[in-house]
């Protein structure tokens, strides 16, 4: 079987089912065509997301759209309706930087199965953490969040009202602002970005001296979202910036566990925002997905792309 897929990270992927636990799950392909979880998918315009758990697609609650755990793989379906209400589909399978080979392979196979539901009419895209296409990022206008943990790794996801759990987030970017969870240490910080320290009852927004206003605004919005979604509206959001008193600034570092404003690394430690975004905006390439050799392979095709490269097999 061959499938033509648009890929946003120009890497050739070879996925060998025989070297993974998927080899023992020989009905994975039949489950993919069409998996019951996709029974009502793509019937109306909008975004739908599934997380891969033990080779199975599990629907993600709408309130968690835009949150992606580094140890997980996801399938994101975008359904678009034209003026005559004709539907078209884009299927993205997103691979976390710490996702297992089994989970990422299952996401690829299930994506093919979801495409079968639409008789091959969907466009398939492969996305990886930090290298998402502009099209994918546009699905999440607030921001996209990279969180620690994942189903397959055994790391626990955040549980609403689970009590104090110190988490530090970096808010970075100019055009496409991203939020990523980092180690709650002063060494994770810099003066050019905004950082959010989530302590459950108190959520600090630390604005670096050289942070951009768009980062500040996104960070405040995200902090309010954390309060409302993760803590059911409990707690308060406190802004720490150049206008804050020394007492309030020190409260932040005491809550962090160490440090002071004077020893926050310079903005260069966080890298240039434009360079950061350029490195993450990859040009779309056309690739062929084939399992004719007994293993799932994704191979980029050479430019210029031609219509005859789109084979129906």
Short mmCIF file of C-alpha atoms in Angstrom, two decimals:
data_model
loop_
_atom_site.label_atom_id
_atom_site.label_comp_id
_atom_site.label_asym_id
_atom_site.label_seq_id
_atom_site.Cartn_x
_atom_site.Cartn_y
_atom_site.Cartn_z
CA UNK A 1 0.00 0.00 0.00
CA UNK A 2 1.23 3.50 -0.87
CA UNK A 3 0.04 6.82 0.51
CA UNK A 4 1.24 10.28 -0.51
CA UNK A 5 1.65 12.54 2.50
CA UNK A 6 2.77 16.13 3.02
CA UNK A 7 5.49 16.33 5.67
CA UNK A 8 6.66 19.45 7.46
CA UNK A 9 9.90 18.08 8.87
CA UNK A 10 12.17 16.94 6.04
CA UNK A 11 13.34 13.68 7.54
CA UNK A 12 13.05 10.22 6.01
CA UNK A 13 11.35 7.99 8.56
CA UNK A 14 11.63 4.21 8.59
CA UNK A 15 9.22 2.52 10.96
CA UNK A 16 9.72 -1.22 11.36
CA UNK A 17 6.74 -2.97 12.90
CA UNK A 18 8.79 -6.09 13.46
CA UNK A 19 11.13 -4.24 15.85
CA UNK A 20 8.31 -2.91 18.00
CA UNK A 21 5.43 -4.12 20.09
CA UNK A 22 3.12 -3.42 17.15
CA UNK A 23 4.34 -6.66 15.61
CA UNK A 24 2.44 -8.52 18.30
CA UNK A 25 -0.65 -6.50 17.59
CA UNK A 26 -1.30 -7.80 14.08
CA UNK A 27 -4.78 -6.43 13.84
CA UNK A 28 -3.56 -2.82 14.22
CA UNK A 29 -4.12 -2.13 10.54
CA UNK A 30 -7.62 -3.60 10.52
CA UNK A 31 -8.47 -1.55 13.58
CA UNK A 32 -7.32 1.52 11.71
CA UNK A 33 -9.88 0.91 8.90
CA UNK A 34 -12.05 2.49 10.29
CA UNK A 35 -11.49 2.67 14.03
CA UNK A 36 -14.72 3.09 16.05
CA UNK A 37 -13.26 6.23 17.63
CA UNK A 38 -13.50 7.86 14.21
CA UNK A 39 -17.12 6.87 13.56
CA UNK A 40 -18.47 10.42 13.80
CA UNK A 41 -15.31 12.25 12.78
CA UNK A 42 -15.27 14.89 10.10
CA UNK A 43 -19.00 15.42 9.81
CA UNK A 44 -18.90 19.14 10.45
CA UNK A 45 -16.40 21.96 10.21
CA UNK A 46 -13.95 22.25 13.08
CA UNK A 47 -11.01 20.59 14.81
CA UNK A 48 -11.01 17.15 16.46
CA UNK A 49 -8.08 15.62 18.33
CA UNK A 50 -7.19 12.12 19.52
CA UNK A 51 -4.27 11.05 21.71
CA UNK A 52 -2.71 7.64 21.11
CA UNK A 53 -2.95 5.38 24.16
CA UNK A 54 -1.79 1.76 23.83
CA UNK A 55 -2.21 1.94 20.04
CA UNK A 56 -5.76 3.26 20.41
CA UNK A 57 -7.06 6.77 19.57
CA UNK A 58 -8.66 8.44 22.59
CA UNK A 59 -10.61 11.67 22.08
CA UNK A 60 -9.15 14.79 23.69
CA UNK A 61 -11.56 17.14 25.47
CA UNK A 62 -12.08 20.43 23.63
CA UNK A 63 -10.83 22.39 26.64
CA UNK A 64 -7.43 20.71 26.19
CA UNK A 65 -7.02 21.54 22.51
CA UNK A 66 -3.60 23.08 21.96
CA UNK A 67 -1.99 21.14 24.82
CA UNK A 68 0.49 18.54 23.59
CA UNK A 69 2.48 16.28 25.90
CA UNK A 70 6.07 15.65 24.81
CA UNK A 71 5.77 11.92 25.46
CA UNK A 72 2.61 11.44 23.37
CA UNK A 73 1.51 11.21 19.75
CA UNK A 74 -1.73 12.75 18.49
CA UNK A 75 -4.02 12.79 15.49
CA UNK A 76 -5.56 16.17 14.63
CA UNK A 77 -8.40 16.36 12.11
CA UNK A 78 -9.36 19.70 10.57
CA UNK A 79 -12.67 19.69 8.69
CA UNK A 80 -13.39 22.65 6.41
CA UNK A 81 -16.69 23.54 4.74
CA UNK A 82 -16.90 25.71 1.63
CA UNK A 83 -19.76 28.06 0.72
CA UNK A 84 -21.81 25.15 -0.61
CA UNK A 85 -21.14 23.19 2.59
CA UNK A 86 -18.89 20.71 0.79
CA UNK A 87 -16.40 19.27 3.26
CA UNK A 88 -12.66 18.77 2.92
CA UNK A 89 -10.23 17.30 5.44
CA UNK A 90 -6.67 17.68 6.65
CA UNK A 91 -5.28 14.99 8.94
CA UNK A 92 -2.16 15.76 10.96
CA UNK A 93 -0.35 13.23 13.09
CA UNK A 94 1.77 15.00 15.68
CA UNK A 95 4.80 13.30 17.24
CA UNK A 96 6.15 14.43 20.60
CA UNK A 97 9.91 14.63 21.12
CA UNK A 98 9.69 11.89 23.77
CA UNK A 99 6.98 9.79 22.13
CA UNK A 100 7.79 6.09 21.80
CA UNK A 101 8.30 4.46 18.41
CA UNK A 102 5.24 2.32 19.05
CA UNK A 103 2.97 5.29 19.68
CA UNK A 104 4.25 7.32 16.74
CA UNK A 105 3.91 4.29 14.46
CA UNK A 106 0.36 3.71 15.66
CA UNK A 107 -0.46 7.36 14.94
CA UNK A 108 0.80 6.98 11.37
CA UNK A 109 -1.21 3.80 10.77
CA UNK A 110 -4.38 5.20 12.34
CA UNK A 111 -4.01 8.32 10.22
CA UNK A 112 -4.17 6.14 7.12
CA UNK A 113 -7.27 4.49 8.54
CA UNK A 114 -8.93 7.83 9.20
CA UNK A 115 -8.17 8.82 5.62
CA UNK A 116 -9.93 5.63 4.48
CA UNK A 117 -13.08 6.96 6.12
CA UNK A 118 -12.97 9.83 3.63
CA UNK A 119 -12.15 7.52 0.71
CA UNK A 120 -8.65 8.92 0.48
CA UNK A 121 -9.86 12.50 0.01
CA UNK A 122 -8.03 13.90 3.05
CA UNK A 123 -4.58 15.49 2.92
CA UNK A 124 -2.19 13.93 5.42
CA UNK A 125 0.51 15.86 7.27
CA UNK A 126 3.22 14.79 9.67
CA UNK A 127 4.05 17.26 12.46
CA UNK A 128 6.77 17.06 15.08
CA UNK A 129 7.20 19.05 18.28
CA UNK A 130 8.73 22.41 17.50
CA UNK A 131 8.53 21.93 13.73
CA UNK A 132 4.81 22.34 13.10
CA UNK A 133 3.51 23.81 9.87
CA UNK A 134 1.92 27.25 9.84
CA UNK A 135 -1.34 25.59 8.86
CA UNK A 136 -1.25 23.44 12.00
CA UNK A 137 -0.35 26.36 14.27
CA UNK A 138 -3.28 28.34 12.89
CA UNK A 139 -5.68 25.79 14.38
CA UNK A 140 -4.69 27.04 17.85
CA UNK A 141 -4.96 30.86 17.78
CA UNK A 142 -4.38 31.28 21.52
CA UNK A 143 -1.09 29.40 21.63
CA UNK A 144 0.32 25.90 21.41
CA UNK A 145 1.59 24.35 24.64
CA UNK A 146 4.30 21.70 25.07
CA UNK A 147 3.88 19.88 28.37
CA UNK A 148 6.07 17.34 30.14
CA UNK A 149 4.81 13.78 30.45
CA UNK A 150 2.96 11.31 28.32
CA UNK A 151 0.79 8.21 28.44
CA UNK A 152 3.35 5.69 27.16
CA UNK A 153 6.18 7.02 29.35
CA UNK A 154 4.17 6.60 32.51
CA UNK A 155 4.42 10.30 33.36
CA UNK A 156 1.26 11.64 34.88
CA UNK A 157 -0.73 14.42 33.25
CA UNK A 158 -1.97 17.36 35.24
CA UNK A 159 -5.10 16.56 37.21
CA UNK A 160 -7.50 19.41 37.89
CA UNK A 161 -7.34 20.54 41.52
CA UNK A 162 -4.68 17.95 42.30
CA UNK A 163 -2.99 20.32 44.73
CA UNK A 164 0.35 22.11 44.62
CA UNK A 165 2.55 20.98 41.75
CA UNK A 166 5.32 23.40 40.84
CA UNK A 167 5.48 23.93 37.07
CA UNK A 168 7.48 26.48 35.09
CA UNK A 169 6.55 27.45 31.52
CA UNK A 170 8.52 29.46 28.99
CA UNK A 171 6.56 31.76 26.66
CA UNK A 172 8.57 32.56 23.54
CA UNK A 173 8.06 33.82 20.02
CA UNK A 174 7.14 36.82 17.93
CA UNK A 175 4.64 35.69 15.30
CA UNK A 176 3.90 32.18 16.57
CA UNK A 177 4.20 32.31 20.34
CA UNK A 178 4.74 28.90 21.92
CA UNK A 179 4.47 27.79 25.53
CA UNK A 180 6.73 24.98 26.67
CA UNK A 181 7.18 23.42 30.08
CA UNK A 182 10.74 23.63 31.40
CA UNK A 183 12.51 22.58 34.58
CA UNK A 184 11.51 24.85 37.50
CA UNK A 185 15.01 26.30 37.87
CA UNK A 186 16.46 29.76 37.39
CA UNK A 187 18.84 28.25 34.83
CA UNK A 188 15.78 27.60 32.63
CA UNK A 189 15.00 31.32 32.55
CA UNK A 190 16.32 34.33 30.65
CA UNK A 191 15.61 38.06 30.43
CA UNK A 192 14.24 37.94 26.89
CA UNK A 193 11.18 35.76 27.47
CA UNK A 194 8.23 35.47 29.83
CA UNK A 195 7.93 32.66 32.37
CA UNK A 196 4.91 31.32 34.22
CA UNK A 197 5.31 29.65 37.60
CA UNK A 198 2.25 27.59 38.51
CA UNK A 199 1.91 26.93 42.24
CA UNK A 200 -1.81 26.10 42.22
CA UNK A 201 -3.04 28.83 44.57
CA UNK A 202 -0.73 31.41 42.98
CA UNK A 203 0.33 31.66 39.35
CA UNK A 204 3.23 34.02 38.72
CA UNK A 205 3.91 35.66 35.36
CA UNK A 206 7.57 36.73 35.32
CA UNK A 207 8.21 39.20 32.50
CA UNK A 208 11.84 39.38 31.45
CA UNK A 209 13.29 42.88 31.09
CA UNK A 210 13.71 42.38 27.33
CA UNK A 211 10.59 40.30 26.66
CA UNK A 212 8.26 41.33 23.85
CA UNK A 213 4.82 42.72 24.57
CA UNK A 214 3.17 39.93 22.55
CA UNK A 215 4.88 37.39 24.81
CA UNK A 216 3.62 39.24 27.88
CA UNK A 217 0.04 39.26 26.57
CA UNK A 218 0.14 35.58 25.60
CA UNK A 219 1.62 34.68 28.97
CA UNK A 220 -1.12 36.47 30.90
CA UNK A 221 -3.75 34.79 28.75
CA UNK A 222 -2.14 31.40 29.33
CA UNK A 223 -1.85 31.99 33.09
CA UNK A 224 -5.56 32.78 33.26
CA UNK A 225 -6.24 29.62 31.27
CA UNK A 226 -4.18 27.53 33.71
CA UNK A 227 -6.10 29.03 36.62
CA UNK A 228 -9.51 28.46 35.04
CA UNK A 229 -8.93 25.04 33.48
CA UNK A 230 -6.39 23.34 35.74
CA UNK A 231 -7.51 24.86 39.03
CA UNK A 232 -11.23 25.50 38.44
CA UNK A 233 -10.78 29.26 38.74
CA UNK A 234 -9.10 29.07 42.13
CA UNK A 235 -6.01 31.06 42.94
CA UNK A 236 -4.69 34.35 41.64
CA UNK A 237 -2.42 35.50 38.84
CA UNK A 238 0.40 37.83 39.85
CA UNK A 239 2.53 39.78 37.37
CA UNK A 240 6.22 40.24 38.16
CA UNK A 241 7.87 42.85 35.95
CA UNK A 242 10.08 45.93 36.09
CA UNK A 243 7.43 47.81 38.06
CA UNK A 244 7.08 45.19 40.81
CA UNK A 245 8.45 45.86 44.27
CA UNK A 246 11.59 44.08 45.44
CA UNK A 247 9.46 42.23 47.97
CA UNK A 248 7.15 40.84 45.28
CA UNK A 249 10.07 39.93 43.03
CA UNK A 250 11.74 38.03 45.84
CA UNK A 251 8.49 36.19 46.58
CA UNK A 252 8.66 34.82 43.06
CA UNK A 253 12.21 33.51 43.46
CA UNK A 254 11.43 32.11 46.89
CA UNK A 255 8.53 30.22 45.34
CA UNK A 256 10.81 29.07 42.50
CA UNK A 257 13.22 27.70 45.08
CA UNK A 258 16.30 29.86 44.53
CA UNK A 259 17.78 32.81 42.70
CA UNK A 260 17.18 36.52 42.33
CA UNK A 261 16.41 38.96 39.54
CA UNK A 262 20.09 39.89 39.23
CA UNK A 263 21.22 36.40 38.30
CA UNK A 264 18.55 35.61 35.69
CA UNK A 265 20.51 34.67 32.53
CA UNK A 266 20.71 37.28 29.77
CA UNK A 267 18.22 37.25 26.90
CA UNK A 268 20.83 35.67 24.62
CA UNK A 269 20.50 32.48 26.66
CA UNK A 270 17.01 32.03 25.25
CA UNK A 271 18.05 32.62 21.65
CA UNK A 272 16.74 35.10 19.11
CA UNK A 273 12.96 34.92 18.64
CA UNK A 274 13.07 35.32 14.87
CA UNK A 275 15.79 32.70 14.52
CA UNK A 276 13.76 30.46 16.82
CA UNK A 277 10.72 30.77 14.57
CA UNK A 278 12.69 30.39 11.35
CA UNK A 279 14.21 27.17 12.62
CA UNK A 280 10.75 25.82 13.38
CA UNK A 281 9.02 26.85 10.16
CA UNK A 282 9.91 24.06 7.78
CA UNK A 283 9.00 24.06 4.10
CA UNK A 284 6.39 21.48 3.14
CA UNK A 285 7.72 18.49 1.25
CA UNK A 286 5.91 15.68 -0.52
CA UNK A 287 6.67 12.15 0.63
CA UNK A 288 5.58 8.64 -0.20
CA UNK A 289 4.41 6.30 2.54
CA UNK A 290 4.74 2.63 1.69
CA UNK A 291 4.55 -0.70 3.52
CA UNK A 292 5.47 -2.84 0.49
CA UNK A 293 8.75 -3.86 2.11
CA UNK A 294 7.01 -5.10 5.24
CA UNK A 295 7.69 -1.97 7.22
CA UNK A 296 6.14 1.47 7.16
CA UNK A 297 8.48 3.90 5.38
CA UNK A 298 8.12 7.62 4.72
CA UNK A 299 10.43 8.77 1.90
CA UNK A 300 10.62 12.39 0.64
CA UNK A 301 10.06 12.83 -3.12
CA UNK A 302 12.28 15.13 -5.14
CA UNK A 303 11.23 18.58 -6.35
CA UNK A 304 9.69 19.83 -8.55
CA UNK A 305 6.54 17.94 -7.58
CA UNK A 306 4.41 16.57 -10.41
CA UNK A 307 0.85 15.32 -10.61
CA UNK A 308 1.97 11.86 -11.77
CA UNK A 309 3.76 11.38 -8.43
CA UNK A 310 0.33 11.03 -6.80
CA UNK A 311 -0.24 7.32 -7.32
CA UNK A 312 -3.64 5.78 -6.56
CA UNK A 313 -2.28 2.49 -5.14
#
